[in-house]
Coordinates of C-alpha atoms in Angstrom, one line a residue:
Chain A
M1 CA 1.2 10.4 35.7
S2 CA -1.1 9.1 38.3
T3 CA -4.2 11.2 38.8
V4 CA -6.0 9.9 41.9
T5 CA -9.6 11.2 42.0
T6 CA -11.3 12.2 45.2
E7 CA -13.5 9.1 45.0
R8 CA -10.5 7.0 45.2
A9 CA -8.5 9.0 47.6
G10 CA -9.8 7.1 50.5
K11 CA -8.5 3.7 49.3
P12 CA -4.9 2.9 49.7
L13 CA -3.0 3.4 46.5
S14 CA -1.7 -0.1 46.4
S15 CA -5.1 -1.5 45.8
T16 CA -5.6 0.6 42.7
P17 CA -2.6 0.0 40.5
R18 CA -2.5 2.8 38.0
R19 CA -0.7 1.4 35.0
E20 CA -0.4 3.4 31.9
D21 CA -2.5 0.9 30.0
G22 CA -5.5 1.0 32.2
D23 CA -8.6 -1.2 31.5
R24 CA -10.7 -0.1 28.6
L25 CA -13.9 -2.1 29.2
G26 CA -13.8 -1.9 33.0
D27 CA -11.9 -4.1 35.4
T28 CA -14.7 -6.7 35.9
A29 CA -13.8 -10.3 36.4
A30 CA -16.1 -11.3 33.5
W31 CA -14.2 -9.1 31.0
R32 CA -10.9 -10.3 32.3
R33 CA -11.9 -13.9 31.8
V34 CA -13.1 -13.1 28.2
A35 CA -9.9 -11.2 27.5
A36 CA -7.7 -14.1 28.9
V37 CA -9.5 -16.7 26.7
F38 CA -9.2 -14.4 23.7
I39 CA -5.5 -13.9 24.3
G40 CA -5.1 -17.6 24.7
F41 CA -6.8 -18.2 21.4
V42 CA -4.6 -15.6 19.7
V43 CA -1.4 -17.1 21.1
V44 CA -2.4 -20.5 19.8
A45 CA -3.4 -19.2 16.4
Y46 CA 0.0 -17.5 16.0
G47 CA 2.1 -19.8 18.0
L48 CA 1.0 -23.0 16.4
P49 CA 2.1 -22.1 12.8
L50 CA 5.4 -20.9 14.1
F51 CA 5.8 -24.1 16.0
W52 CA 5.0 -26.1 12.9
M53 CA 7.7 -24.2 11.0
I54 CA 10.4 -25.0 13.6
A55 CA 9.3 -28.6 14.3
T56 CA 9.1 -29.5 10.6
S57 CA 12.5 -28.0 9.9
L58 CA 13.9 -30.4 12.5
K59 CA 12.4 -33.5 10.9
P60 CA 14.5 -36.1 9.2
Q61 CA 13.6 -36.8 5.6
Q62 CA 11.9 -40.2 6.4
E63 CA 9.5 -38.7 8.9
L64 CA 7.9 -36.2 6.4
A65 CA 5.3 -38.7 5.2
T66 CA 3.9 -39.3 8.7
G67 CA 2.5 -35.7 9.1
S68 CA 2.9 -35.8 12.9
W69 CA 3.4 -32.4 14.5
L70 CA 6.5 -33.4 16.5
P71 CA 9.7 -34.9 15.0
E72 CA 10.4 -38.3 16.6
S73 CA 14.2 -38.0 16.2
P74 CA 14.9 -34.3 15.6
T75 CA 17.9 -33.5 13.5
G76 CA 19.6 -30.4 12.0
A77 CA 20.1 -32.3 8.7
A78 CA 17.9 -29.8 6.7
Y79 CA 20.0 -26.9 7.9
V80 CA 23.3 -28.7 7.1
Q81 CA 22.0 -29.5 3.6
F82 CA 21.1 -25.9 3.1
F83 CA 24.4 -24.5 4.2
R84 CA 26.1 -26.9 1.9
T85 CA 24.1 -25.9 -1.2
D86 CA 22.1 -22.9 -2.1
F87 CA 21.7 -21.1 1.1
L88 CA 24.7 -19.0 1.4
P89 CA 24.5 -17.2 -2.0
A90 CA 20.8 -16.5 -1.3
L91 CA 21.5 -15.1 2.1
S92 CA 24.2 -12.9 0.7
N93 CA 21.9 -11.7 -2.1
S94 CA 19.2 -10.9 0.5
L95 CA 21.7 -9.0 2.6
Q96 CA 23.0 -7.0 -0.3
L97 CA 19.5 -6.2 -1.6
S98 CA 18.0 -5.1 1.8
L99 CA 21.1 -3.1 2.8
L100 CA 21.3 -1.3 -0.5
T101 CA 17.6 -0.6 -0.5
T102 CA 17.7 0.7 3.0
L103 CA 20.7 2.9 2.3
L104 CA 19.1 4.4 -0.8
T105 CA 15.8 4.9 1.0
V106 CA 17.3 6.7 3.9
L107 CA 19.4 8.9 1.6
M108 CA 16.3 10.1 -0.2
A109 CA 13.7 10.0 2.5
V110 CA 15.5 11.8 5.3
P111 CA 16.1 15.0 3.3
A112 CA 12.6 14.7 1.8
A113 CA 11.0 14.4 5.2
Y114 CA 13.0 17.4 6.4
G115 CA 12.0 19.4 3.4
L116 CA 8.3 18.6 3.6
A117 CA 8.0 19.2 7.3
Q118 CA 7.2 22.7 8.5
S119 CA 7.9 24.8 5.4
R120 CA 5.1 26.5 3.7
S121 CA 5.2 25.8 0.1
R122 CA 2.7 25.0 -2.6
L123 CA 4.7 21.9 -3.4
I124 CA 3.9 20.2 -0.1
T125 CA 0.3 19.0 -0.6
P126 CA 0.9 17.6 -4.1
A127 CA 4.1 15.9 -2.8
L128 CA 2.3 14.3 0.1
I129 CA -0.5 13.1 -2.2
L130 CA 2.0 11.7 -4.6
L131 CA 3.6 9.8 -1.7
L132 CA 0.2 8.4 -0.6
V133 CA -0.7 7.4 -4.1
V134 CA 2.6 5.6 -4.8
Q135 CA 2.0 3.5 -1.7
M136 CA -1.4 2.5 -2.8
I137 CA -0.9 1.4 -6.4
P138 CA -0.7 -2.4 -6.7
T139 CA 2.9 -3.5 -7.4
T140 CA 1.7 -5.9 -10.1
A141 CA 0.5 -2.9 -12.2
T142 CA 4.0 -1.4 -12.3
I143 CA 6.1 -4.6 -12.8
M144 CA 5.9 -4.6 -16.6
P145 CA 6.7 -0.8 -17.2
L146 CA 9.4 -0.9 -14.5
F147 CA 10.9 -3.9 -16.3
R148 CA 11.1 -1.8 -19.5
L149 CA 12.6 1.1 -17.6
L150 CA 15.2 -1.0 -15.9
S151 CA 16.1 -2.6 -19.3
Q152 CA 16.5 0.8 -20.9
I153 CA 19.0 1.9 -18.2
G154 CA 20.8 -1.4 -18.2
L155 CA 19.9 -2.4 -14.6
I156 CA 17.5 -5.3 -15.3
G157 CA 18.7 -8.5 -13.7
T158 CA 20.9 -6.7 -11.2
I159 CA 20.5 -6.2 -7.5
P160 CA 20.9 -2.3 -7.7
G161 CA 18.1 -2.3 -10.3
V162 CA 15.8 -4.2 -7.9
A163 CA 16.9 -2.0 -5.0
L164 CA 15.8 1.1 -7.0
A165 CA 12.5 -0.5 -7.8
Q166 CA 12.0 -1.4 -4.1
C167 CA 12.7 2.2 -3.2
T168 CA 9.5 3.2 -4.8
L169 CA 7.8 1.2 -2.1
F170 CA 9.8 2.4 0.9
V171 CA 10.7 6.0 0.2
P172 CA 7.1 7.1 0.6
L173 CA 6.7 4.9 3.7
A174 CA 9.9 6.4 5.3
V175 CA 9.0 10.0 4.5
L176 CA 5.5 9.5 6.0
I177 CA 7.0 8.1 9.2
L178 CA 9.8 10.7 9.4
R179 CA 8.0 13.9 8.4
P180 CA 5.9 14.2 11.7
A181 CA 9.2 13.7 13.6
F182 CA 10.9 16.6 11.8
G183 CA 7.7 18.6 12.2
G184 CA 8.0 18.1 16.0
L185 CA 11.3 19.8 16.2
P186 CA 10.9 23.4 17.4
P187 CA 11.6 26.0 14.7
A188 CA 13.6 28.0 17.1
L189 CA 16.2 25.2 17.1
E190 CA 17.0 25.7 13.5
E191 CA 16.9 29.5 13.9
A192 CA 19.4 29.2 16.7
A193 CA 21.7 26.9 14.7
R194 CA 21.6 29.4 11.8
I195 CA 22.5 32.3 14.0
D196 CA 25.5 30.2 15.1
G197 CA 26.4 29.9 11.4
A198 CA 25.2 26.3 10.7
G199 CA 23.8 25.7 7.3
R200 CA 20.9 23.3 6.6
L201 CA 23.1 20.3 6.1
R202 CA 25.0 21.0 9.3
F203 CA 21.8 21.4 11.2
L204 CA 20.3 18.2 9.7
V205 CA 23.4 16.1 10.5
S206 CA 24.6 17.4 13.8
I207 CA 21.4 18.6 15.4
A208 CA 18.2 17.1 13.9
L209 CA 19.4 13.5 13.3
P210 CA 20.8 12.9 16.8
L211 CA 17.5 14.3 18.3
L212 CA 15.4 12.1 16.0
R213 CA 17.5 9.0 16.3
N214 CA 14.5 7.0 17.6
S215 CA 12.4 7.7 14.5
I216 CA 15.4 7.0 12.3
I217 CA 16.0 3.7 14.0
V218 CA 12.4 2.7 13.6
T219 CA 12.4 3.7 9.9
V220 CA 15.6 1.8 9.2
A221 CA 14.3 -1.3 11.1
I222 CA 11.0 -1.3 9.1
V223 CA 12.6 -0.7 5.7
L224 CA 15.3 -3.3 6.4
V225 CA 12.9 -6.0 7.4
S226 CA 10.4 -5.1 4.6
S227 CA 13.0 -5.1 1.9
W228 CA 14.4 -8.4 3.3
G229 CA 11.0 -10.1 2.7
E230 CA 9.9 -8.2 -0.4
L231 CA 9.0 -10.7 -3.2
V232 CA 7.5 -9.1 -6.3
Y233 CA 10.4 -7.1 -7.7
P234 CA 13.3 -9.6 -7.1
L235 CA 11.0 -12.4 -8.4
T236 CA 10.4 -10.6 -11.7
F237 CA 13.5 -8.5 -12.3
L238 CA 16.3 -10.9 -11.3
L239 CA 16.6 -13.2 -14.3
Q240 CA 19.1 -15.7 -13.0
E241 CA 18.7 -18.0 -10.1
D242 CA 22.1 -17.2 -8.6
K243 CA 20.9 -13.7 -7.9
Y244 CA 17.8 -14.8 -6.0
P245 CA 17.4 -13.6 -2.4
L246 CA 15.8 -15.8 0.2
S247 CA 12.3 -14.5 -0.4
V248 CA 12.3 -15.5 -4.0
Y249 CA 14.1 -18.7 -3.1
I250 CA 11.3 -19.6 -0.7
A251 CA 8.5 -18.6 -3.2
Q252 CA 10.1 -20.7 -6.0
S253 CA 10.8 -23.7 -3.7
V254 CA 7.2 -24.0 -2.5
G255 CA 6.5 -25.7 -5.8
R256 CA 9.9 -27.3 -6.4
F257 CA 10.3 -28.8 -2.9
N258 CA 6.8 -30.3 -2.9
N259 CA 7.8 -33.2 -0.7
T260 CA 10.7 -31.8 1.3
W261 CA 9.0 -29.5 3.8
N262 CA 11.9 -29.9 6.3
L263 CA 14.2 -28.1 3.8
L264 CA 11.7 -25.4 3.0
M265 CA 10.9 -24.8 6.7
S266 CA 14.6 -24.5 7.5
V267 CA 14.9 -21.7 4.9
A268 CA 11.8 -20.1 6.4
V269 CA 13.4 -20.2 9.9
M270 CA 16.6 -18.6 8.5
A271 CA 14.6 -15.9 6.8
A272 CA 12.6 -15.3 10.0
L273 CA 15.7 -15.0 12.2
P274 CA 16.7 -11.5 11.3
V275 CA 13.1 -10.3 11.9
L276 CA 13.2 -11.9 15.3
L277 CA 16.4 -10.0 16.1
V278 CA 15.0 -6.7 14.9
V279 CA 11.8 -7.2 17.0
L280 CA 13.8 -8.2 20.1
A281 CA 16.0 -5.1 19.7
A282 CA 13.4 -2.5 18.7
Q283 CA 9.9 -3.6 19.9
R284 CA 9.4 -0.6 22.1
R285 CA 10.6 1.9 19.5
L286 CA 8.5 0.3 16.8
Q287 CA 5.3 1.1 18.6
S288 CA 5.7 4.9 18.2
G289 CA 6.9 4.7 14.7
V290 CA 4.0 2.7 13.4
T291 CA 1.5 4.9 15.1
L292 CA 2.9 8.0 13.6
G293 CA 3.6 6.8 10.2
A294 CA 0.7 4.6 9.1
V295 CA -2.3 6.4 10.5
K296 CA -1.0 10.0 10.7
Chain B
M1 CA 19.6 36.3 6.6
A2 CA 19.7 40.0 5.3
S3 CA 19.6 42.4 8.2
P4 CA 16.8 44.9 8.0
V5 CA 17.7 48.2 6.5
T6 CA 16.7 51.1 8.8
S7 CA 15.3 54.2 7.2
P8 CA 17.9 57.0 6.9
P9 CA 17.5 59.7 9.6
G10 CA 16.0 63.0 8.4
A11 CA 14.1 61.5 5.5
V12 CA 10.6 62.7 4.8
P13 CA 7.9 60.6 6.4
E14 CA 6.5 59.4 3.1
A15 CA 9.8 58.2 1.9
G16 CA 10.4 56.5 5.3
A17 CA 7.2 54.7 5.0
T18 CA 8.0 53.5 1.5
V19 CA 11.4 52.2 2.7
D20 CA 9.7 50.4 5.5
R21 CA 7.2 48.7 3.2
G22 CA 10.1 47.7 1.0
V23 CA 11.9 46.3 4.0
Q24 CA 8.8 44.4 4.9
K25 CA 8.5 43.0 1.4
R26 CA 12.1 42.0 1.4
R27 CA 11.8 40.3 4.8
R28 CA 8.7 38.4 3.7
S29 CA 10.5 37.2 0.6
A30 CA 13.5 36.2 2.6
V31 CA 11.2 34.0 4.8
A32 CA 9.6 32.6 1.6
R33 CA 13.0 32.0 0.1
A34 CA 14.1 30.2 3.3
S35 CA 11.1 27.9 3.3
S36 CA 11.1 27.3 -0.4
S37 CA 14.8 26.4 -0.3
R38 CA 13.9 24.0 2.5
V39 CA 11.3 22.3 0.4
L40 CA 14.1 21.7 -2.3
W41 CA 15.5 19.0 0.0
A42 CA 12.5 16.9 -1.1
V43 CA 13.4 17.3 -4.8
P44 CA 15.7 14.2 -5.1
A45 CA 13.0 11.9 -3.7
L46 CA 10.3 13.5 -5.8
V47 CA 12.3 13.3 -9.0
F48 CA 13.1 9.7 -8.2
L49 CA 9.4 8.9 -7.8
V50 CA 8.5 10.7 -11.0
V51 CA 11.1 8.7 -12.9
F52 CA 10.5 5.3 -11.2
F53 CA 6.8 5.6 -10.6
V54 CA 5.0 8.3 -12.6
Y55 CA 6.8 7.5 -15.8
P56 CA 6.3 3.7 -15.5
L57 CA 2.6 4.5 -14.9
W58 CA 2.5 6.4 -18.2
L59 CA 4.3 3.4 -19.9
L60 CA 1.5 1.2 -18.5
V61 CA -1.2 3.4 -20.0
D62 CA 0.7 3.4 -23.3
T63 CA 1.1 -0.4 -23.3
S64 CA -2.5 -0.9 -22.5
L65 CA -3.4 0.8 -25.8
R66 CA -1.2 -1.4 -27.9
E67 CA -0.9 -5.0 -29.0
V68 CA 2.2 -6.3 -27.3
S69 CA 3.4 -9.9 -27.2
L70 CA 6.5 -11.6 -25.8
G71 CA 8.7 -11.0 -28.8
T72 CA 7.9 -7.3 -29.2
A73 CA 7.7 -6.4 -25.5
A74 CA 11.2 -4.7 -25.4
S75 CA 11.0 -2.8 -28.7
P76 CA 8.9 0.4 -29.2
G77 CA 6.4 0.9 -31.9
N78 CA 4.0 -1.9 -31.1
P79 CA 0.7 -1.6 -33.1
F80 CA -1.7 0.9 -31.6
V81 CA -5.1 -0.7 -31.0
G82 CA -6.9 2.0 -29.1
L83 CA -9.2 0.7 -26.4
D84 CA -9.4 -2.8 -27.9
N85 CA -7.6 -4.3 -24.8
Y86 CA -10.2 -2.7 -22.6
A87 CA -13.1 -3.8 -24.8
E88 CA -11.9 -7.3 -24.7
L89 CA -12.1 -7.3 -20.9
G90 CA -15.9 -7.0 -21.3
T91 CA -16.1 -10.5 -22.7
D92 CA -13.1 -12.0 -20.8
R93 CA -14.4 -14.6 -18.5
D94 CA -11.3 -14.7 -16.3
F95 CA -11.5 -10.9 -15.8
L96 CA -15.2 -10.8 -15.2
A97 CA -15.0 -13.5 -12.6
S98 CA -12.1 -11.8 -10.9
V99 CA -14.0 -8.6 -10.1
P100 CA -16.8 -10.0 -7.8
R101 CA -14.2 -12.4 -6.3
T102 CA -11.9 -9.5 -5.4
V103 CA -14.8 -7.6 -3.8
A104 CA -15.8 -10.7 -1.7
F105 CA -12.2 -11.3 -0.8
L106 CA -11.8 -7.7 0.3
I107 CA -15.0 -7.6 2.4
G108 CA -14.2 -10.9 4.1
T109 CA -10.5 -10.4 4.8
V110 CA -10.9 -6.7 5.9
A111 CA -13.9 -7.6 8.2
M112 CA -11.9 -10.4 9.9
Q113 CA -8.9 -8.2 10.4
L114 CA -10.9 -5.4 11.9
V115 CA -13.0 -7.5 14.3
V116 CA -10.1 -9.7 15.5
G117 CA -7.6 -6.9 15.6
V118 CA -9.8 -4.5 17.6
L119 CA -10.7 -7.3 20.1
L120 CA -7.0 -8.2 20.4
A121 CA -6.2 -4.5 21.0
L122 CA -8.8 -4.4 23.7
A123 CA -7.5 -7.5 25.3
L124 CA -3.9 -6.2 25.1
T125 CA -4.8 -3.0 26.9
S126 CA -6.6 -4.9 29.7
R127 CA -5.0 -5.5 33.1
L128 CA -4.1 -9.1 32.5
R129 CA -0.7 -10.4 33.4
W130 CA 1.8 -11.9 31.0
L131 CA 0.7 -9.6 28.1
S132 CA 4.3 -9.2 27.0
V133 CA 4.2 -12.6 25.4
P134 CA 1.2 -11.9 23.0
R135 CA 2.6 -8.4 22.4
F136 CA 5.9 -9.9 21.3
V137 CA 4.1 -12.4 19.0
V138 CA 2.1 -9.5 17.5
Y139 CA 5.2 -7.5 16.6
F140 CA 7.0 -10.5 15.3
V141 CA 4.2 -11.7 13.0
W142 CA 3.6 -8.1 11.8
L143 CA 7.1 -7.9 10.5
L144 CA 7.4 -11.5 9.4
P145 CA 7.9 -11.6 5.6
P146 CA 4.6 -12.6 3.9
V147 CA 6.5 -15.1 1.9
V148 CA 7.6 -16.9 5.1
S149 CA 4.1 -17.0 6.7
G150 CA 2.8 -17.9 3.2
A151 CA 5.2 -20.9 3.1
I152 CA 4.2 -22.0 6.6
W153 CA 0.5 -22.0 5.6
K154 CA 1.3 -23.7 2.3
F155 CA 2.8 -26.5 4.4
A156 CA 0.0 -26.5 7.0
L157 CA -2.7 -26.7 4.3
D158 CA -1.0 -29.2 2.0
G159 CA -3.6 -31.4 0.4
S160 CA -1.9 -34.6 1.4
E161 CA -1.4 -36.3 4.8
Q162 CA 1.9 -34.4 5.0
G163 CA 0.1 -31.1 5.7
A164 CA -0.2 -30.3 9.4
V165 CA -3.9 -29.6 9.3
N166 CA -4.8 -32.7 7.3
A167 CA -2.5 -34.8 9.5
A168 CA -4.4 -33.6 12.6
L169 CA -7.9 -34.1 11.0
L170 CA -6.9 -37.6 9.9
A171 CA -5.4 -38.5 13.3
L172 CA -8.6 -37.3 15.1
G173 CA -10.7 -39.3 12.7
L174 CA -12.6 -36.2 11.5
V175 CA -12.0 -37.0 7.8
D176 CA -11.2 -40.2 5.9
Q177 CA -9.4 -38.5 3.0
P178 CA -7.1 -35.4 3.2
I179 CA -9.0 -32.2 2.3
L180 CA -7.7 -30.5 -0.9
F181 CA -7.5 -27.1 0.8
L182 CA -5.6 -25.2 -1.8
T183 CA -6.8 -26.9 -5.0
T184 CA -10.5 -26.5 -4.4
P185 CA -11.1 -23.0 -5.9
W186 CA -13.7 -21.6 -3.5
L187 CA -12.0 -23.1 -0.4
A188 CA -8.6 -21.9 -1.5
M189 CA -10.0 -18.3 -1.9
V190 CA -11.5 -18.4 1.6
L191 CA -8.2 -19.7 3.0
I192 CA -6.2 -17.0 1.2
A193 CA -8.5 -14.4 2.8
L194 CA -8.0 -16.1 6.1
V195 CA -4.2 -16.2 5.8
N196 CA -4.2 -12.6 4.7
A197 CA -6.2 -11.7 7.7
W198 CA -3.9 -13.8 10.0
A199 CA -1.0 -11.8 8.8
G200 CA -2.9 -8.4 8.9
V201 CA -4.4 -8.7 12.4
P202 CA -1.1 -7.7 14.2
F203 CA -1.0 -4.4 12.3
V204 CA -4.6 -3.6 13.3
A205 CA -3.8 -4.6 16.9
I206 CA -0.7 -2.4 17.0
I207 CA -2.5 0.7 15.7
M208 CA -5.6 0.2 17.8
T209 CA -3.6 -0.4 21.0
A210 CA -2.0 3.0 20.5
A211 CA -5.4 4.6 19.7
L212 CA -7.0 3.0 22.8
K213 CA -4.2 4.3 25.0
D214 CA -5.0 7.8 23.8
V215 CA -8.6 7.7 25.2
P216 CA -8.3 9.9 28.3
E217 CA -8.5 7.8 31.5
E218 CA -10.7 10.5 33.1
H219 CA -13.5 9.7 30.8
Y220 CA -13.6 6.1 32.1
E221 CA -13.4 7.4 35.6
A222 CA -16.4 9.7 35.0
A223 CA -18.4 6.8 33.4
R224 CA -17.5 4.5 36.3
V225 CA -18.8 7.1 38.7
D226 CA -22.0 7.4 36.7
G227 CA -22.4 3.7 37.0
A228 CA -22.0 2.8 33.3
S229 CA -21.6 -0.9 32.5
P230 CA -18.5 -2.1 30.7
L231 CA -20.4 -2.4 27.4
Q232 CA -21.9 1.1 27.8
R233 CA -18.4 2.4 28.4
F234 CA -17.2 0.7 25.2
R235 CA -20.1 2.1 23.2
H236 CA -20.2 5.6 24.5
I237 CA -16.6 6.4 25.3
T238 CA -14.1 4.0 23.6
L239 CA -15.9 3.6 20.3
P240 CA -16.5 7.3 19.5
T241 CA -12.9 8.2 20.4
V242 CA -11.3 5.6 18.3
M243 CA -13.7 5.7 15.4
P244 CA -11.6 8.0 13.2
T245 CA -8.7 5.6 13.6
I246 CA -10.9 2.7 12.7
G247 CA -12.1 4.6 9.6
I248 CA -8.6 5.3 8.3
L249 CA -7.5 1.8 9.2
S250 CA -10.3 0.3 7.2
A251 CA -9.3 2.3 4.1
L252 CA -5.7 1.2 4.6
L253 CA -6.7 -2.4 5.0
V254 CA -8.8 -2.4 1.8
I255 CA -5.8 -0.9 0.0
Y256 CA -3.2 -3.3 1.4
S257 CA -5.4 -6.4 1.0
F258 CA -6.1 -5.3 -2.6
K259 CA -2.4 -5.2 -3.2
A260 CA -1.9 -8.7 -1.7
F261 CA 0.5 -10.6 -4.0
D262 CA 2.8 -12.8 -1.9
F263 CA 0.1 -15.0 -0.3
I264 CA -1.7 -15.7 -3.5
F265 CA 1.6 -16.4 -5.3
V266 CA 2.9 -18.8 -2.6
L267 CA -0.4 -20.5 -1.8
T268 CA -2.0 -21.0 -5.2
Q269 CA -0.3 -18.9 -7.9
G270 CA -3.8 -17.7 -8.6
G271 CA -4.9 -21.2 -9.6
P272 CA -6.4 -23.6 -10.3
G273 CA -6.5 -21.7 -13.6
T274 CA -7.2 -18.2 -12.5
S275 CA -9.8 -19.2 -10.0
T276 CA -8.0 -17.6 -7.0
A277 CA -6.7 -14.5 -8.8
T278 CA -7.7 -11.0 -7.6
V279 CA -7.8 -8.2 -10.2
P280 CA -4.2 -7.1 -9.5
F281 CA -3.0 -10.7 -9.5
L282 CA -4.7 -11.4 -12.8
A283 CA -2.8 -8.5 -14.3
Y284 CA 0.4 -10.3 -13.2
L285 CA -0.8 -13.7 -14.6
V286 CA -1.9 -12.3 -18.0
S287 CA 1.4 -10.4 -18.4
F288 CA 3.8 -12.9 -17.0
T289 CA 2.3 -16.4 -17.7
Q290 CA 0.3 -15.7 -20.8
F291 CA 2.7 -12.9 -22.0
D292 CA -0.2 -10.8 -23.3
F293 CA 1.3 -7.5 -22.1
G294 CA -1.3 -5.3 -23.7
Q295 CA -4.1 -7.1 -22.1
G296 CA -2.2 -7.4 -18.8
S297 CA -1.6 -3.7 -18.8
A298 CA -5.3 -2.9 -19.4
I299 CA -6.1 -5.1 -16.3
G300 CA -3.3 -3.3 -14.5
I301 CA -4.9 0.1 -15.3
V302 CA -8.3 -1.2 -14.0
A303 CA -6.5 -2.3 -10.8
V304 CA -4.9 1.2 -10.5
A305 CA -8.3 2.8 -11.0
F306 CA -9.8 0.5 -8.2
S307 CA -7.0 1.5 -5.8
L308 CA -7.4 5.2 -6.5
V309 CA -11.1 4.8 -5.7
F310 CA -10.3 3.0 -2.5
A311 CA -7.7 5.7 -1.7
T312 CA -9.9 8.7 -2.3
P313 CA -11.4 9.1 1.2
Y314 CA -7.9 8.8 2.6
I315 CA -6.4 11.3 0.2
V316 CA -9.4 13.7 0.7
S317 CA -8.9 13.7 4.4
T318 CA -5.2 14.4 4.0
W319 CA -6.0 17.3 1.7
K320 CA -8.5 18.8 4.1
E321 CA -6.1 18.4 7.0
R322 CA -3.5 20.3 5.0
R323 CA -6.0 23.1 4.2
S324 CA -7.0 23.7 7.7

């Protein structure tokens, strides 16, 4: 990786640490200071709201009026109250919805990404443009007609109905992330598999998917987390409160819980926890997936 | 795959040539068949999108040409009114106000995301220590559900002394009365743009960090040797290399911000009145709080048209790339 130029050759290597992420504006002290101040500003701008969320969720009811940033006598009362009441069904609904959405998305997107990579067909360009356009249309425009469609097929007010609606958001995303990955597989690989008598399904399952497991994991992580937090479709298609996932619960509670911020923030913490786990588990892999998928 | 048929020995040359051509043709069509059968694997997803996206879009067009109210929404055969719903938009104050508001919102929120996001990416690719902390925060906030970050900001910007920001301003003696952040229309709109930018900056930083790492190190070395200042290096090496990414990113940010629903819903529900509704959000409000589905669909079509315009450069570049 390291490419030591002749100009630098005289210096001992230890004084020129060659990290992969080298400096972009130059390694001057002034730029470092500016960068450090900027990073500090960003950490505060993002850390402070997250701190408010956690601190407020630990406040007892009687401290809410004071508006201080720190709870004087921190308590888990808000969490206890939630576990006793509405929280568990909402958590279960969220899990069902995001798992079903992710499963359906992967089942459709993996074969589609495979089919649209590499092969030369007139279908490909229109298919890609359809995928791009679907991603770009505002969801509010399609709520009403999707509502009618789901009513016609008897899936309105059900979690599978919402999962299907959400798949319109995530199938294009997943295909666009996975297609370049399939395109990167050498064609000789499939040729060799075919000579050995493997059909396309066999090739896909036993050869391509294991090789592409990083991209698959990234896609599953992104779809899982996005469907976990998605609001529009469950908000409008689930007609009964007992079907609401956490996202809808939070959105509805913002009005209802006007003065009980500790409760609302405790739900927010619980909704953020799975995201925290996913990022902890997959941060490195995520970088490559986002780069490939979102901007080519 | 069919094994190629060899020409029979002793055949006349002309016949042999014909057979060879035939073999070639068969071989070509076998290749074409193989690749067209491969593309068939995309059919389930494409059929799904046609049923659950293209068909609803057609329903949207149809509804926008009819008079549809709450009672008749589910049944077919609503009275056809032609372009009346669209004509009404021309005199609809809520709609006419939402268009410039949407444009201002998009310019403001996208500019903030680009500037802060690119600066953050530059800082994240510097040689500072402890960068793993901001990197982690960036990934976490990028994936944080908008409804969660929206709820946090709704609390922080609460218009009473309970809100974190007002509490701090009061404690520091900067204001006597809590500021009505989210119920003052213009202020609420600015804050929605800010919160949308707050949530969007991590995405820009992630994409730009990757783009910056792709700039060949040798170019910087060469510039250093030539004695270029840090700013010159940024202007003449970094910027030209990452410009295509910034271009695509800008288009994506406009499209994503135009779609923004969750922050508006959580922070203001588009209110007071419709004073913080963007065009797509107004389509939602008119359909689902005023139950005027015909009118709501017409606004929805306008929103779709807007997003197609925003998406055109992106789609054209994809098209060209496919051609080449």
